[in-house]
Tab-separated table of C-alpha atoms in Angstrom:
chain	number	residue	atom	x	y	z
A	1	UNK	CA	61.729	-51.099	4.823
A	2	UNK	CA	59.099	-49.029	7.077
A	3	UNK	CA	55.859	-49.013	5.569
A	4	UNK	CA	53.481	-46.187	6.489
A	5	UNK	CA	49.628	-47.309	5.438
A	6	UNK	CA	46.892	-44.119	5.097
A	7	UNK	CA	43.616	-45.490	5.408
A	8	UNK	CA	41.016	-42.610	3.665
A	9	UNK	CA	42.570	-41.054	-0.028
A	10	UNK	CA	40.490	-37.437	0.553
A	11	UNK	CA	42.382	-34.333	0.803
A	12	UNK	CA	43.910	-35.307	4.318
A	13	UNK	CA	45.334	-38.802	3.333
A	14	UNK	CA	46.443	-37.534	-0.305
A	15	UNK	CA	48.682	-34.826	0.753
A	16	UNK	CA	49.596	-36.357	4.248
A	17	UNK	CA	51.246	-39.414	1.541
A	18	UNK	CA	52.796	-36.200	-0.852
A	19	UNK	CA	54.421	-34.424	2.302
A	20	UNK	CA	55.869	-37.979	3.546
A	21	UNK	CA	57.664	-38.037	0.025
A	22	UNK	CA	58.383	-34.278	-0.108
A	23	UNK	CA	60.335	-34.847	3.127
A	24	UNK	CA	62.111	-37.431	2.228
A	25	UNK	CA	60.031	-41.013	3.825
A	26	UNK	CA	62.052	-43.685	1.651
A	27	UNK	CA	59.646	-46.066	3.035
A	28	UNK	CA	56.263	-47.964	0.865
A	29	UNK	CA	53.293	-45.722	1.203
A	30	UNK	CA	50.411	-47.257	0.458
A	31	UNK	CA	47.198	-45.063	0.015
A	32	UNK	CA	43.383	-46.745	0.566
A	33	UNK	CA	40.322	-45.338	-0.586
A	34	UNK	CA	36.927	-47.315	-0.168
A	35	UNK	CA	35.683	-44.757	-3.764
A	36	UNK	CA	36.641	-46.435	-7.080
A	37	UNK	CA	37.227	-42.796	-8.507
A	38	UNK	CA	40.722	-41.199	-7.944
A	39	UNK	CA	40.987	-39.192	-5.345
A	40	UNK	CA	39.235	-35.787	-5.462
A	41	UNK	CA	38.477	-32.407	-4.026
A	42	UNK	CA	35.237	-32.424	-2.590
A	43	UNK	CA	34.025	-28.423	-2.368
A	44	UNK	CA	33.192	-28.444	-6.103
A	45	UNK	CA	30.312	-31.399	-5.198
A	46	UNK	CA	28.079	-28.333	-3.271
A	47	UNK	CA	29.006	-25.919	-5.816
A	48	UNK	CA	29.977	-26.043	-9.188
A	49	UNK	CA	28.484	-30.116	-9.486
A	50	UNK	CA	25.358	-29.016	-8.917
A	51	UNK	CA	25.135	-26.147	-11.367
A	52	UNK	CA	25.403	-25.946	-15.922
A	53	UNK	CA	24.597	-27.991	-18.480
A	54	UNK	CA	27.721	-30.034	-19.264
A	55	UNK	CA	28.119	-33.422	-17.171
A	56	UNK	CA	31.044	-32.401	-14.677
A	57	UNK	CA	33.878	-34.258	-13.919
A	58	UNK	CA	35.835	-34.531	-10.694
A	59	UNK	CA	38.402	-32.471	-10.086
A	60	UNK	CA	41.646	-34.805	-8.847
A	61	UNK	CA	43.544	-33.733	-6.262
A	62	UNK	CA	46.574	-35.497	-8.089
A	63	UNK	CA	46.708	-36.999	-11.303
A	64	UNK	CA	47.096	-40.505	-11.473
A	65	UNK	CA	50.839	-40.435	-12.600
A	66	UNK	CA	51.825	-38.379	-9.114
A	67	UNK	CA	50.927	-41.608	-7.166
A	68	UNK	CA	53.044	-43.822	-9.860
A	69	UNK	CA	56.218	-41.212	-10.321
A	70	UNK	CA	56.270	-41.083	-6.347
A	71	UNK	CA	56.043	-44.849	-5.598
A	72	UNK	CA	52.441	-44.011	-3.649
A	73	UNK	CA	50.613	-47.318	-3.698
A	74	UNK	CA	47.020	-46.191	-4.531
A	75	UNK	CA	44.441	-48.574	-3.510
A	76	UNK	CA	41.003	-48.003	-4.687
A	77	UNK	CA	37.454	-49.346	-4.011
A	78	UNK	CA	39.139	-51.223	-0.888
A	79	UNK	CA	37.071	-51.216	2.502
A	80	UNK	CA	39.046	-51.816	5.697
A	81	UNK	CA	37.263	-53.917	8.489
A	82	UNK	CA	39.629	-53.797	11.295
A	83	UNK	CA	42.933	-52.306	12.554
A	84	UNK	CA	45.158	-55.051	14.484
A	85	UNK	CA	47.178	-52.583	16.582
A	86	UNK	CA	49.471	-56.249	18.302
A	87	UNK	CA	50.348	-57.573	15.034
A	88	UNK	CA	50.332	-54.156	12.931
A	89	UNK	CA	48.023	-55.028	10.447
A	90	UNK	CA	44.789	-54.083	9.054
A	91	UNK	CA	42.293	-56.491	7.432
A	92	UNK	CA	40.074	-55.771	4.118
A	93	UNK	CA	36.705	-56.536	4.059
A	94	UNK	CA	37.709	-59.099	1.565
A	95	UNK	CA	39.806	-61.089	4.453
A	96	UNK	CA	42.983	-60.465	2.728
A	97	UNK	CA	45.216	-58.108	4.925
A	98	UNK	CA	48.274	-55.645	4.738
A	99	UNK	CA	50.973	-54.924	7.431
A	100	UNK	CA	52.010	-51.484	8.759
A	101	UNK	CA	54.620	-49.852	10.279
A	102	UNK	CA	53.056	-46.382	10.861
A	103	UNK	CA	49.538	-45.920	10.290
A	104	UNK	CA	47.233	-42.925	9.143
A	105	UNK	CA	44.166	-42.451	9.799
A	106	UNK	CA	41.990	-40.152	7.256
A	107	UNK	CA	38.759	-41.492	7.859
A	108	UNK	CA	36.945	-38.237	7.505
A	109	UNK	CA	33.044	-37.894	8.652
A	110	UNK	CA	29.890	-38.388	7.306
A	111	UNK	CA	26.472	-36.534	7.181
A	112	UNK	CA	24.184	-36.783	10.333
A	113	UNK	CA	21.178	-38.419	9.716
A	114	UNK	CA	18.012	-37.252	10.131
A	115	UNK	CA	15.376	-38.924	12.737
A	116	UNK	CA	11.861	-37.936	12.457
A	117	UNK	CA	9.638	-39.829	11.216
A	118	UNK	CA	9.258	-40.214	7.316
A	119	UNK	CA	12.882	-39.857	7.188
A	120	UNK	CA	13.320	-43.073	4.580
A	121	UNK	CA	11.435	-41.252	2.118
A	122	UNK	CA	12.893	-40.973	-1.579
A	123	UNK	CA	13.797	-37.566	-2.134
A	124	UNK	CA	15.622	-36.676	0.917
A	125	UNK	CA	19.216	-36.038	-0.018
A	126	UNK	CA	22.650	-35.909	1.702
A	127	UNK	CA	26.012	-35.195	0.069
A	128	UNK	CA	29.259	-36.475	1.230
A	129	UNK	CA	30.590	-38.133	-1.920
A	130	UNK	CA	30.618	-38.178	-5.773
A	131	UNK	CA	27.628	-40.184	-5.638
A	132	UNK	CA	25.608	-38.314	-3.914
A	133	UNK	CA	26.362	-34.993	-5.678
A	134	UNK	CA	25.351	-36.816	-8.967
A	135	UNK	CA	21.692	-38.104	-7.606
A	136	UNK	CA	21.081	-34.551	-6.291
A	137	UNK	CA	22.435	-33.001	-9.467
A	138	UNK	CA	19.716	-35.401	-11.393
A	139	UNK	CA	17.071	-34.739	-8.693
A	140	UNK	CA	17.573	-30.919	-9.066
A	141	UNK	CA	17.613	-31.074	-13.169
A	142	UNK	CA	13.859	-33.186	-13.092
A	143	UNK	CA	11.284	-31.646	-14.269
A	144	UNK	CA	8.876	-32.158	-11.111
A	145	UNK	CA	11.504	-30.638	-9.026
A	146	UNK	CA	10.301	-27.127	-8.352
A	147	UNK	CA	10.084	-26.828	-4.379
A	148	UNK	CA	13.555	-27.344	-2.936
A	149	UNK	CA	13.811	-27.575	1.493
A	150	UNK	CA	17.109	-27.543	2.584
A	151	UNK	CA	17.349	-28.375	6.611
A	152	UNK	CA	20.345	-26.919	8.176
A	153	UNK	CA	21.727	-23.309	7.024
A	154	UNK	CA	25.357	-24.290	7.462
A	155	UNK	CA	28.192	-24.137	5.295
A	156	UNK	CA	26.828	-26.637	2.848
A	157	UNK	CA	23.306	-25.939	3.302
A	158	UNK	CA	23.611	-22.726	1.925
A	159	UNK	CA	25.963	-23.692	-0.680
A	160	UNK	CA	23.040	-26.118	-2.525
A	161	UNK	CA	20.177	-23.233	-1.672
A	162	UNK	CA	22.630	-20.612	-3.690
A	163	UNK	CA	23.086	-23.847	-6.191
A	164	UNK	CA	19.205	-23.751	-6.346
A	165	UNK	CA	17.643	-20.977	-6.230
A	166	UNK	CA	19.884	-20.375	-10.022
A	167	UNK	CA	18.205	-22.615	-11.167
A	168	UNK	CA	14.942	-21.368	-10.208
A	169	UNK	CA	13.720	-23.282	-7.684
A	170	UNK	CA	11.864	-21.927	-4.680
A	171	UNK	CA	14.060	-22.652	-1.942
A	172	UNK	CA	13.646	-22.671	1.658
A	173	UNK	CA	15.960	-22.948	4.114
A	174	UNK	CA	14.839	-24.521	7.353
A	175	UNK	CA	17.222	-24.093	10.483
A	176	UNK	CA	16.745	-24.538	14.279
A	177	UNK	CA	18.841	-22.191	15.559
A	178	UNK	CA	18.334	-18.777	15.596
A	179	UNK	CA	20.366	-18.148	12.554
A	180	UNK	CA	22.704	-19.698	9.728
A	181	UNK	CA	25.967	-20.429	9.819
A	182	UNK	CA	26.127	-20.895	13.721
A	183	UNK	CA	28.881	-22.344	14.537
A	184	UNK	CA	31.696	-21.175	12.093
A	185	UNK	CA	30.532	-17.287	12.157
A	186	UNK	CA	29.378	-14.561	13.819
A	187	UNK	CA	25.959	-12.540	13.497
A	188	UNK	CA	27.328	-9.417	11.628
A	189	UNK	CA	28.811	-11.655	8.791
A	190	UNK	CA	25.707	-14.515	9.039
A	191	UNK	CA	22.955	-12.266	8.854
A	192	UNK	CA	25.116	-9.835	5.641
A	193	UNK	CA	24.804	-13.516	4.226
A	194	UNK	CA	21.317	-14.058	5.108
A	195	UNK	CA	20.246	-10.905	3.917
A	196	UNK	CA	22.015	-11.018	0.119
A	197	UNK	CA	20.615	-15.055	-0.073
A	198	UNK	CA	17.008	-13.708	1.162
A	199	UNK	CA	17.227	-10.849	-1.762
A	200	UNK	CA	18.296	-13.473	-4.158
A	201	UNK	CA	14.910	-15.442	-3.165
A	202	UNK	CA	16.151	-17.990	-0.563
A	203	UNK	CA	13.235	-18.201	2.235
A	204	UNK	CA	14.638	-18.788	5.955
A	205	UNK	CA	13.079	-20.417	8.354
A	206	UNK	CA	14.747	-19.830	12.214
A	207	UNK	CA	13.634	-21.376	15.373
A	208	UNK	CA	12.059	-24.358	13.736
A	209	UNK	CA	12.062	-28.233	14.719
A	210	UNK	CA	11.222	-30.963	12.016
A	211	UNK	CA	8.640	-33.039	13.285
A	212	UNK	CA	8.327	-35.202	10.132
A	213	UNK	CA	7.812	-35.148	6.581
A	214	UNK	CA	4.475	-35.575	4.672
A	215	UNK	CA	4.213	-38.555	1.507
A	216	UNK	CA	2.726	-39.021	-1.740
A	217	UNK	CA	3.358	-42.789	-1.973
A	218	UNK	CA	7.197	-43.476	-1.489
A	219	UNK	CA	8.202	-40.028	-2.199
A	220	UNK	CA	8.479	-36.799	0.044
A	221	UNK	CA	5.936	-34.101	-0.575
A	222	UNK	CA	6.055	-31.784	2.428
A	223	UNK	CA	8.221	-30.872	5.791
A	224	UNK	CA	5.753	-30.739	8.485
A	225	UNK	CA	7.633	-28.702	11.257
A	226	UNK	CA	6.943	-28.180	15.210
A	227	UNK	CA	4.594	-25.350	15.240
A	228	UNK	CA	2.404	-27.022	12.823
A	229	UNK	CA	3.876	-25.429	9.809
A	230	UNK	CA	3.399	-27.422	6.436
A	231	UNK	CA	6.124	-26.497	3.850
A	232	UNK	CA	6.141	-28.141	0.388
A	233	UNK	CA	9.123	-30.091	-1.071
A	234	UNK	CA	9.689	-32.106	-3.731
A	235	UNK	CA	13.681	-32.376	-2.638
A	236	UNK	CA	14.827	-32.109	0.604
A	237	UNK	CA	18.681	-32.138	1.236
A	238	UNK	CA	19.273	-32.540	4.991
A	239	UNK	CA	22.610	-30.395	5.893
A	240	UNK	CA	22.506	-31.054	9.621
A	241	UNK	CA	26.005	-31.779	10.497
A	242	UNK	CA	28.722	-34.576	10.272
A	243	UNK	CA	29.830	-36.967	12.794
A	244	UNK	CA	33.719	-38.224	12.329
A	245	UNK	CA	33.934	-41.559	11.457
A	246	UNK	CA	36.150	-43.084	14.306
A	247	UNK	CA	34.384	-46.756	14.187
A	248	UNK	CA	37.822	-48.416	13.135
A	249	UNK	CA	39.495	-46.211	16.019
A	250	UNK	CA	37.269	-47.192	18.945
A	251	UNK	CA	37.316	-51.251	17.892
A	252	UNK	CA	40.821	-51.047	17.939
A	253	UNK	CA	41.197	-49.347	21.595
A	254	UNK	CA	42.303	-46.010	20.350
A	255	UNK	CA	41.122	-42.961	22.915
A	256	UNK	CA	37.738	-41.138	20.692
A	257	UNK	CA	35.553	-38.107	21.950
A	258	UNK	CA	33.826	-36.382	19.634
A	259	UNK	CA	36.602	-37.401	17.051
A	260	UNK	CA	39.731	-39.871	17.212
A	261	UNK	CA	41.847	-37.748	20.268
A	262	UNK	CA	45.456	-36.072	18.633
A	263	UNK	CA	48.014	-34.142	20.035
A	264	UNK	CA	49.971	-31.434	18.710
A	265	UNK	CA	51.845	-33.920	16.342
A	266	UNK	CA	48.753	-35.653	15.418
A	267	UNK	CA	49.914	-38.773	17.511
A	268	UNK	CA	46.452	-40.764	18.624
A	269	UNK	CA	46.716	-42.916	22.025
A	270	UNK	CA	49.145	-44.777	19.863
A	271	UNK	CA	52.350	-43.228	19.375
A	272	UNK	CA	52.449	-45.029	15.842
A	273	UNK	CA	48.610	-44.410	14.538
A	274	UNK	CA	48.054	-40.799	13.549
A	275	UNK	CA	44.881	-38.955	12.879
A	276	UNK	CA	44.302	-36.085	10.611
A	277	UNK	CA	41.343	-33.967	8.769
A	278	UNK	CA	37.411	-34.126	9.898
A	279	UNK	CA	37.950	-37.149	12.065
A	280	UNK	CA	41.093	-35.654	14.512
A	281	UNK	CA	40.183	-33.603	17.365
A	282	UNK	CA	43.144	-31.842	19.476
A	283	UNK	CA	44.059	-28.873	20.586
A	284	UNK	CA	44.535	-25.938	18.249
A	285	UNK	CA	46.926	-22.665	19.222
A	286	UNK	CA	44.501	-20.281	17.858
A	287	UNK	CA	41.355	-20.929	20.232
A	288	UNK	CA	40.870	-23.088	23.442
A	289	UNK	CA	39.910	-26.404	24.646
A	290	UNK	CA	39.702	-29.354	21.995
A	291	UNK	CA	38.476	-28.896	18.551
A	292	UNK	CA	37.610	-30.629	15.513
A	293	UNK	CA	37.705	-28.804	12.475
A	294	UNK	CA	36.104	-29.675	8.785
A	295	UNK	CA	38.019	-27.491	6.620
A	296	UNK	CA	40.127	-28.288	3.470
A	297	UNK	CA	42.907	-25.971	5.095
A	298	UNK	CA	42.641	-28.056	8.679
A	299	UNK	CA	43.034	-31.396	6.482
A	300	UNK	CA	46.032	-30.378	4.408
A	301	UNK	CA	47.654	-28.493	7.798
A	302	UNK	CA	47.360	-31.857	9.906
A	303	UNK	CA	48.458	-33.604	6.881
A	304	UNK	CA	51.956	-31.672	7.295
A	305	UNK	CA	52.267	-31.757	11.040
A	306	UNK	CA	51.654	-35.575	10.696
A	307	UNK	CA	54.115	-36.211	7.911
A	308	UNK	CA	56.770	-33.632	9.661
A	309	UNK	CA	56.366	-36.022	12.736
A	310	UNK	CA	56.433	-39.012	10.771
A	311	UNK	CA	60.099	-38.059	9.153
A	312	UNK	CA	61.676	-36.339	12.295
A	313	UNK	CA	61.243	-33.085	10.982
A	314	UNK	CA	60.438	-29.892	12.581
A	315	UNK	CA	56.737	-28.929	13.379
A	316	UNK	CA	55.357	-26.684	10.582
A	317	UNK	CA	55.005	-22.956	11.868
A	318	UNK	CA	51.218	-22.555	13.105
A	319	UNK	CA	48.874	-20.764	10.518
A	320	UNK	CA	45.411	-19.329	11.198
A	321	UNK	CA	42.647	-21.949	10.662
A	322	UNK	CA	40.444	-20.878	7.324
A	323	UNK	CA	37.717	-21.904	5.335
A	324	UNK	CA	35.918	-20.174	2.848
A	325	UNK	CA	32.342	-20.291	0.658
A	326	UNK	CA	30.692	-19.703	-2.821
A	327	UNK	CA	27.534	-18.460	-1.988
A	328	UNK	CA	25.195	-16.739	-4.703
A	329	UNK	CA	27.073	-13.775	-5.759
A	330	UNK	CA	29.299	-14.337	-2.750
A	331	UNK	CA	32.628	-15.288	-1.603
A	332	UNK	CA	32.404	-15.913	1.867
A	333	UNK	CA	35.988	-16.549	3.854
A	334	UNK	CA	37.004	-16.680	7.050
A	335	UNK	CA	40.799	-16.615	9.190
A	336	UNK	CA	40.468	-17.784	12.587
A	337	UNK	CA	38.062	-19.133	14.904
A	338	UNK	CA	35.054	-17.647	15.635
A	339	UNK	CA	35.203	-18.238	19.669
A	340	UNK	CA	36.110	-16.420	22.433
A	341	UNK	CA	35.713	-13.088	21.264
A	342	UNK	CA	33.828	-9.895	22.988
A	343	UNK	CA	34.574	-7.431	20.765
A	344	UNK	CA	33.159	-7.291	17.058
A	345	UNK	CA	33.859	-4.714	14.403
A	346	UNK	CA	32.284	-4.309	11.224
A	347	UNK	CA	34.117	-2.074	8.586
A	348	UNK	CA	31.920	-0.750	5.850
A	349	UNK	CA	33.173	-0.862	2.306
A	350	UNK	CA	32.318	1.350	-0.177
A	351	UNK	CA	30.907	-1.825	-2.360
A	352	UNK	CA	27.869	-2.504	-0.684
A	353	UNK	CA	28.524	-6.015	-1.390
A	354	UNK	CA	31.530	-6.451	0.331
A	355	UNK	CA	32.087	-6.901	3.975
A	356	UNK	CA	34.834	-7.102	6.561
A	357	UNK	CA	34.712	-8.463	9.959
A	358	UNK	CA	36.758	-8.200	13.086
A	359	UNK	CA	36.448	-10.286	15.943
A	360	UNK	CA	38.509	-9.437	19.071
A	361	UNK	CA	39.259	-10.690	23.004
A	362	UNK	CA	40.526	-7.147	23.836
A	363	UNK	CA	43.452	-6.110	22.043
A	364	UNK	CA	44.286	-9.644	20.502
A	365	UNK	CA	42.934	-10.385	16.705
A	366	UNK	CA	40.704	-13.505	17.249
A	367	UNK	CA	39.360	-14.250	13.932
A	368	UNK	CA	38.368	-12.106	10.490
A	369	UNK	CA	35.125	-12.182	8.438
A	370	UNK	CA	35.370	-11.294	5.066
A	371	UNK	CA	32.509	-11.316	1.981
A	372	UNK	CA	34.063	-10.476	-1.329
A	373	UNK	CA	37.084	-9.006	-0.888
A	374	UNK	CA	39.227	-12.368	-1.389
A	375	UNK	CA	42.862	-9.845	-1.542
A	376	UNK	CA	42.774	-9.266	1.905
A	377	UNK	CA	43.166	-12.925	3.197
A	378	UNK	CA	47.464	-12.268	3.305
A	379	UNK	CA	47.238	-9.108	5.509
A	380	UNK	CA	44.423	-10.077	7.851
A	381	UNK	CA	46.015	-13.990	8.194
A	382	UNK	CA	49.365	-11.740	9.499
A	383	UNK	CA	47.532	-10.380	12.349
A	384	UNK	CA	45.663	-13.010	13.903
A	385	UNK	CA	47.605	-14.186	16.786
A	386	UNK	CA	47.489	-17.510	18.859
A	387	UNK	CA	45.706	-17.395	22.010
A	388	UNK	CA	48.212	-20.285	23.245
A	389	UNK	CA	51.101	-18.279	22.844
A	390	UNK	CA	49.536	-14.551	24.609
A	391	UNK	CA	48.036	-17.037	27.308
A	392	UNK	CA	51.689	-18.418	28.227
């Protein structure tokens, strides 16, 4: 009997083992995690985690008895050390090993770390995991907490300054490009954003380099920026990107740039080893050149295309890549990619906090923009073309 091993249990892994059942893979799945928790969704952690009274509690992706009723081997607080891609096996860090047939890797990414001096400082946060969202829960609840920094205004940057200025903090967001939300948006819809968090009492900071960070003993105290700027923290949470974790991959002689390299099946350099979620990076029909993409949508999407491959099924029909946000007041969503586009419009709504954003390369759809108006997702996701398929 074929066994098909997924090394990472996030979103990606979970539902890339649920699809291999739901097609039909008679084979042993076994699923390994290096967290002792089950696996869980991981948006909540920026979000809801951080904010009330009550203690939270993850929110599983599957309850424990999906993995028992569907014969998913779920293997917990397990750390793999090496892929053997001659012999098919992969060793624990333990020195015990486990053989595979087909092999998934899930690996995900994990924050960028900052590099400036002062940067081992208690009170500098990242979040990635369970664990992390519980210290900067803690650290946000404390009574000395009053000055939060938060250095990057992406995605999750913004989601812990909404997070914190509701609680009353004073917030400031530091970023060195000229404005938040970069790379996954365009101006119109980044600065609407800007704009409500700035009226909600989020300070922004654009244009600005960290030089280093000032102490009072072990602890932070201040960010001391480039232009000789001095702003007062008693948290930092450093938002600055995420780098895919592809150490495993590259040891074992699989092909990695910027991500463990896929192709349209999710196939790695090794027609047995796939790759899927925030680690993959491949081509994608809806914008050009390679991509990786950190989305919950992306991870569950590859997780089908590599399961489909996997059982000798049919590629699943493309769909428009999507994320979307909970910022204060907000919901911030997205169809698309935001690349490759020359044309922007803006439609005004008659609730002045709602917005709608069109992004086109002349008559094509590229990618939509939307800020509270969560019922237009269906139509908008219907119009957005691939580029691939008006290129050919």
């Amino acid at each position: 009997m074929d066994t098909t091993v997924i090394i990472g249990n996030g979103v990606a892994g979970t539902n890339a083992a649920a699809t291999l059942r739901k097609n039909g893979y008679e084979g042993a799945i076994k699923l390994i995690g290096e967290e002792v928790a089950l696996p869980y969704q991981r948006p909540p952690l920026s979000k809801a985690w951080l904010r009330g009274s009550d203690r939270p509690q993850p929110t599983p992706i599957r309850p424990l008895s999906f993995f028992q009723d569907n014969n998913i081997e779920l293997m917990r607080a397990r750390k793999i050390v090496k892929i053997d891609r001659t012999k098919r096996r992969i060793r624990f860090s333990d020195g015990k090993t486990t053989k595979f047939d087909t092999l998934i890797l899930a690996t995900g990414a994990a924050p960028r770390r900052l590099d400036v001096q002062g940067a081992d400082l208690k009170g500098i946060h990242y979040l990635r995991h369970l664990g992390d969202s519980a210290g900067l829960r803690q650290a946000l609840a404390g009574a000395d907490c009053n000055d939060v920094v938060i250095i990057g205004a992406g995605v999750i940057g913004l989601e812990v300054a909404s997070a914190a200025v509701e609680q009353g903090k004073t917030v400031t967001v530091i970023e060195s490009a000229a404005r938040a939300m970069a790379r996954v948006a365009s101006p119109a819809t980044t600065n609407f954003v800007t704009q409500s968090l700035t009226d909600a009492g989020v300070k922004f900071l654009f244009n600005k380099k960290i030089e280093g960070f000032g102490a009072a003993g072990h602890r932070i105290c201040a960010v001391n920026l480039g232009d000789g700027t001095e702003v007062k923290a008693d948290l930092v949470l450093a938002g600055i990107g995420a780098t895919p974790n592809v150490a495993l991959a590259e040891a074992a002689g699989l092909e990695c740039d910027n991500g463990i390299c896929v192709d349209q099946d999710m196939r790695t350099s090794d027609p047995k080893i796939f790759a899927i979620g925030d680690c993959a990076r491949g081509d994608n029909i809806y914008a050009p050149g390679k991509l990786r993409i950190e989305t919950v949508h992306n991870a569950i999407s590859q997780a089908q295309i590599a399961a489909a491959a996997i059982c000798n099924k049919e590629r699943p029909a493309p769909v428009p890549p999507r994320f979307w946000s909970d910022l204060k007041g907000m919901k911030v969503q997205a169809l698309g990619i935001a690349a490759g586009y020359d044309l922007v419009r803006s439609d005004a709504t008659q609730d002045p906090s709602a917005l709608e954003v069109h992004l086109k390369c002349g008559d094509r759809l590229v990618a939509t923009e939307t800020v509270n108006l969560p019922s237009r997702q269906s139509t908008l996701a219907k119009a957005i073309s691939p580029a691939a398929l008006i290129d050919a």
